Every structure is written in C-alpha cells, then in structure tokens.
mmCIF file of C-alpha atoms in Angstrom:
data_model
loop_
_atom_site.group_PDB
_atom_site.id
_atom_site.type_symbol
_atom_site.label_atom_id
_atom_site.label_comp_id
_atom_site.label_asym_id
_atom_site.label_seq_id
_atom_site.Cartn_x
_atom_site.Cartn_y
_atom_site.Cartn_z
ATOM 1 C CA MET A 1 -0.242 -0.286 0.232
ATOM 2 C CA ILE A 2 2.636 2.228 1.172
ATOM 3 C CA GLU A 3 4.353 1.344 -2.399
ATOM 4 C CA PHE A 4 1.382 2.103 -3.999
ATOM 5 C CA LEU A 5 1.092 5.830 -2.624
ATOM 6 C CA PHE A 6 4.702 6.715 -3.242
ATOM 7 C CA GLU A 7 3.971 5.835 -7.198
ATOM 8 C CA LEU A 8 0.861 7.674 -7.100
ATOM 9 C CA ILE A 9 2.501 10.502 -5.688
ATOM 10 C CA GLY A 10 5.567 10.619 -7.802
ATOM 11 C CA GLU A 11 3.483 10.539 -11.047
ATOM 12 C CA ILE A 12 1.517 13.437 -9.431
ATOM 13 C CA ILE A 13 4.710 15.495 -8.454
ATOM 14 C CA ILE A 14 6.456 14.732 -12.015
ATOM 15 C CA GLN A 15 3.661 15.902 -13.932
ATOM 16 C CA PHE A 16 3.112 19.093 -11.219
ATOM 17 C CA ILE A 17 6.582 20.145 -11.962
ATOM 18 C CA ALA A 18 6.249 19.641 -15.875
ATOM 19 C CA GLU A 19 3.310 22.099 -15.552
ATOM 20 C CA ALA A 20 4.453 24.355 -13.337
ATOM 21 C CA ALA A 21 7.767 24.640 -15.676
ATOM 22 C CA ALA A 22 5.449 25.372 -18.341
ATOM 23 C CA GLU A 23 3.583 27.865 -16.522
ATOM 24 C CA ALA A 24 7.012 29.871 -15.288
ATOM 25 C CA GLY A 25 8.146 29.678 -19.291
ATOM 26 C CA MET A 26 4.702 30.935 -20.182
ATOM 27 C CA HIS A 27 4.600 33.919 -17.746
ATOM 28 C CA SER A 28 7.734 34.997 -18.990
ATOM 29 C CA LEU A 29 6.523 35.222 -21.982
ATOM 30 C CA SER A 30 3.002 37.146 -21.785
ATOM 31 C CA ASP A 31 4.101 40.658 -21.618
ATOM 32 C CA ALA A 32 5.513 39.559 -24.473
ATOM 33 C CA ARG A 33 2.065 38.792 -26.124
ATOM 34 C CA SER A 34 -0.283 41.194 -27.287
ATOM 35 C CA TYR A 35 -2.900 38.929 -29.333
ATOM 36 C CA LYS A 36 -5.593 36.636 -28.072
ATOM 37 C CA ALA A 37 -5.208 32.837 -29.659
ATOM 38 C CA ASN A 38 -8.462 30.834 -30.409
ATOM 39 C CA PRO A 39 -9.135 28.815 -27.080
ATOM 40 C CA TRP A 40 -9.162 25.492 -29.387
ATOM 41 C CA LEU A 41 -5.529 26.268 -30.801
ATOM 42 C CA ALA A 42 -4.324 27.083 -27.507
ATOM 43 C CA GLY A 43 -5.681 23.563 -26.240
ATOM 44 C CA VAL A 44 -4.129 22.068 -28.916
ATOM 45 C CA GLY A 45 -0.819 23.941 -28.033
ATOM 46 C CA TYR A 46 -1.212 22.751 -24.597
ATOM 47 C CA ALA A 47 -1.696 19.321 -25.345
ATOM 48 C CA LEU A 48 1.629 19.677 -27.670
ATOM 49 C CA PHE A 49 3.689 21.270 -24.695
ATOM 50 C CA GLY A 50 2.294 18.327 -22.478
ATOM 51 C CA ALA A 51 3.394 15.548 -25.157
ATOM 52 C CA ILE A 52 6.730 17.434 -25.391
ATOM 53 C CA ALA A 53 6.965 17.525 -21.247
ATOM 54 C CA GLY A 54 5.840 14.070 -21.454
ATOM 55 C CA GLY A 55 8.786 12.632 -24.109
ATOM 56 C CA ILE A 56 11.022 14.693 -21.695
ATOM 57 C CA THR A 57 9.735 13.138 -18.983
ATOM 58 C CA PHE A 58 10.154 9.571 -20.747
ATOM 59 C CA TRP A 59 13.684 10.431 -21.411
ATOM 60 C CA LEU A 60 14.862 10.827 -18.031
ATOM 61 C CA LEU A 61 12.624 8.246 -15.868
ATOM 62 C CA PRO A 62 11.818 5.802 -18.807
ATOM 63 C CA ASP A 63 9.986 3.376 -16.389
ATOM 64 C CA HIS A 64 6.588 3.541 -15.011
ATOM 65 C CA LEU A 65 6.067 4.455 -11.640
ATOM 66 C CA VAL A 66 3.388 2.884 -11.104
ATOM 67 C CA ARG A 67 4.052 -1.143 -11.192
ATOM 68 C CA ASN A 68 0.664 -2.770 -11.237
ATOM 69 C CA GLU A 69 -1.119 -2.432 -15.158
ATOM 70 C CA VAL A 70 -4.632 -1.648 -13.535
ATOM 71 C CA LEU A 71 -3.402 1.331 -11.379
ATOM 72 C CA ARG A 72 -1.805 2.498 -14.405
ATOM 73 C CA LYS A 73 -4.821 2.742 -15.984
ATOM 74 C CA VAL A 74 -6.076 4.514 -12.793
ATOM 75 C CA ASN A 75 -3.370 6.623 -12.386
ATOM 76 C CA LEU A 76 -3.987 7.850 -16.253
ATOM 77 C CA LEU A 77 -7.264 8.875 -15.094
ATOM 78 C CA VAL A 78 -6.636 10.625 -11.390
ATOM 79 C CA THR A 79 -3.043 11.979 -11.870
ATOM 80 C CA PRO A 80 -4.503 14.259 -14.706
ATOM 81 C CA LEU A 81 -7.467 15.645 -12.409
ATOM 82 C CA ALA A 82 -5.174 16.275 -9.600
ATOM 83 C CA ALA A 83 -2.839 18.158 -11.850
ATOM 84 C CA GLY A 84 -5.459 20.201 -13.374
ATOM 85 C CA GLY A 85 -6.877 21.025 -10.143
ATOM 86 C CA LEU A 86 -3.538 21.929 -8.701
ATOM 87 C CA MET A 87 -3.332 23.974 -11.716
ATOM 88 C CA CYS A 88 -6.608 25.675 -10.886
ATOM 89 C CA LEU A 89 -5.440 26.346 -7.303
ATOM 90 C CA MET A 90 -2.360 27.848 -8.365
ATOM 91 C CA GLY A 91 -4.351 30.159 -10.473
ATOM 92 C CA ALA A 92 -6.988 31.081 -7.797
ATOM 93 C CA TRP A 93 -3.467 31.794 -5.621
ATOM 94 C CA ARG A 94 -2.145 34.181 -8.797
ATOM 95 C CA ALA A 95 -5.579 36.079 -9.164
ATOM 96 C CA ARG A 96 -5.636 37.064 -5.333
ATOM 97 C CA ARG A 97 -2.385 38.338 -5.690
ATOM 98 C CA GLY A 98 -3.358 40.462 -8.774
ATOM 99 C CA ASP A 99 -0.887 38.679 -10.927
ATOM 100 C CA THR A 100 -2.245 37.936 -14.725
ATOM 101 C CA LEU A 101 -3.523 34.706 -15.589
ATOM 102 C CA LEU A 102 -2.966 32.529 -18.384
ATOM 103 C CA ARG A 103 -4.649 30.003 -19.663
ATOM 104 C CA ILE A 104 -3.074 26.873 -18.073
ATOM 105 C CA ASP A 105 -4.034 28.506 -14.812
ATOM 106 C CA ARG A 106 -7.382 27.246 -15.668
ATOM 107 C CA PHE A 107 -8.263 23.560 -15.049
ATOM 108 C CA ALA A 108 -9.318 22.489 -18.445
ATOM 109 C CA TYR A 109 -6.253 23.655 -20.148
ATOM 110 C CA GLY A 110 -4.352 22.262 -17.259
ATOM 111 C CA TYR A 111 -6.249 19.202 -17.286
ATOM 112 C CA VAL A 112 -5.270 18.841 -21.464
ATOM 113 C CA PHE A 113 -1.367 19.530 -20.680
ATOM 114 C CA ALA A 114 -1.238 16.780 -17.619
ATOM 115 C CA LEU A 115 -3.470 14.300 -19.679
ATOM 116 C CA SER A 116 -1.443 14.647 -23.157
ATOM 117 C CA LEU A 117 1.697 13.924 -20.812
ATOM 118 C CA ALA A 118 0.507 11.134 -18.886
ATOM 119 C CA LEU A 119 -0.716 9.746 -21.962
ATOM 120 C CA VAL A 120 3.326 9.513 -23.644
ATOM 121 C CA ARG A 121 4.566 7.970 -20.190
ATOM 122 C CA PHE A 122 1.934 5.451 -20.711
ATOM 123 C CA VAL A 123 2.244 4.803 -23.986
ATOM 124 C CA PHE A 124 5.801 4.897 -24.372
ATOM 125 C CA ALA A 125 7.251 3.721 -20.872
ATOM 126 C CA GLN A 126 8.275 0.287 -19.913
#
C-alpha cells in the first residue's frame, strides 16, 4: 500500500513539476504577447507542450513509477485530474495576488497538458 502511494504521488509530482515549469515559461513570455489566441488552438498547443514534456520525462525516467497495469490505468485518469486541480488552485492564488492569469491557470488547460503528458508516459514507458 505504501509503495502504491509513493508511485501515485511520484506521478503527480512529475506532472506538477512539468506544469509548473511550463507555467513559469508562459508567464515569462506573457508580457511579450499582445494577441489572444483561439481557445481551441491554445488547447492543441497545451496538448502539444504536454506531449513534449511527457517525452522529456520519459527520457529522464523511462520506467513506469506505477508497476501494476490496472493501477497504471487508474493513474492515467486520476493524475491529470489532480494536476489540473492544482493548476486551478495556482490560478486562484495568482488571481488573489493580482498577477496576470494565463490559460494554463484554468482547470481545462492544465488537465489537457497533464493528460497528454500522462498519455505519452503511459504508452512509451516500460
């Protein structure tokens, strides 16, 4: 049971770190952008960034952290929800501070990013 919790928390931490790094990069570029992208196009962009982040995490950690096949599938559903929720909480925190919000600070975009990251790891990790 402790091993499962460690594996699940490890996956969540990997996705959260990748999303936080992406958010930091997006915030550093946000002042330079003066246009508003189409929400669907932005969603595809976040999915692409998530897939790239998944490839990078696969390169760094080529093995699954969750060993059980059934738990791996549950993890594929639960972890992106948790990561999207954490990004939503970060967005609320940024809003309270008066910072500018990006799309990844919303649940849907954070979820899309985390889901594409998780799918790449699910398919390619050993």
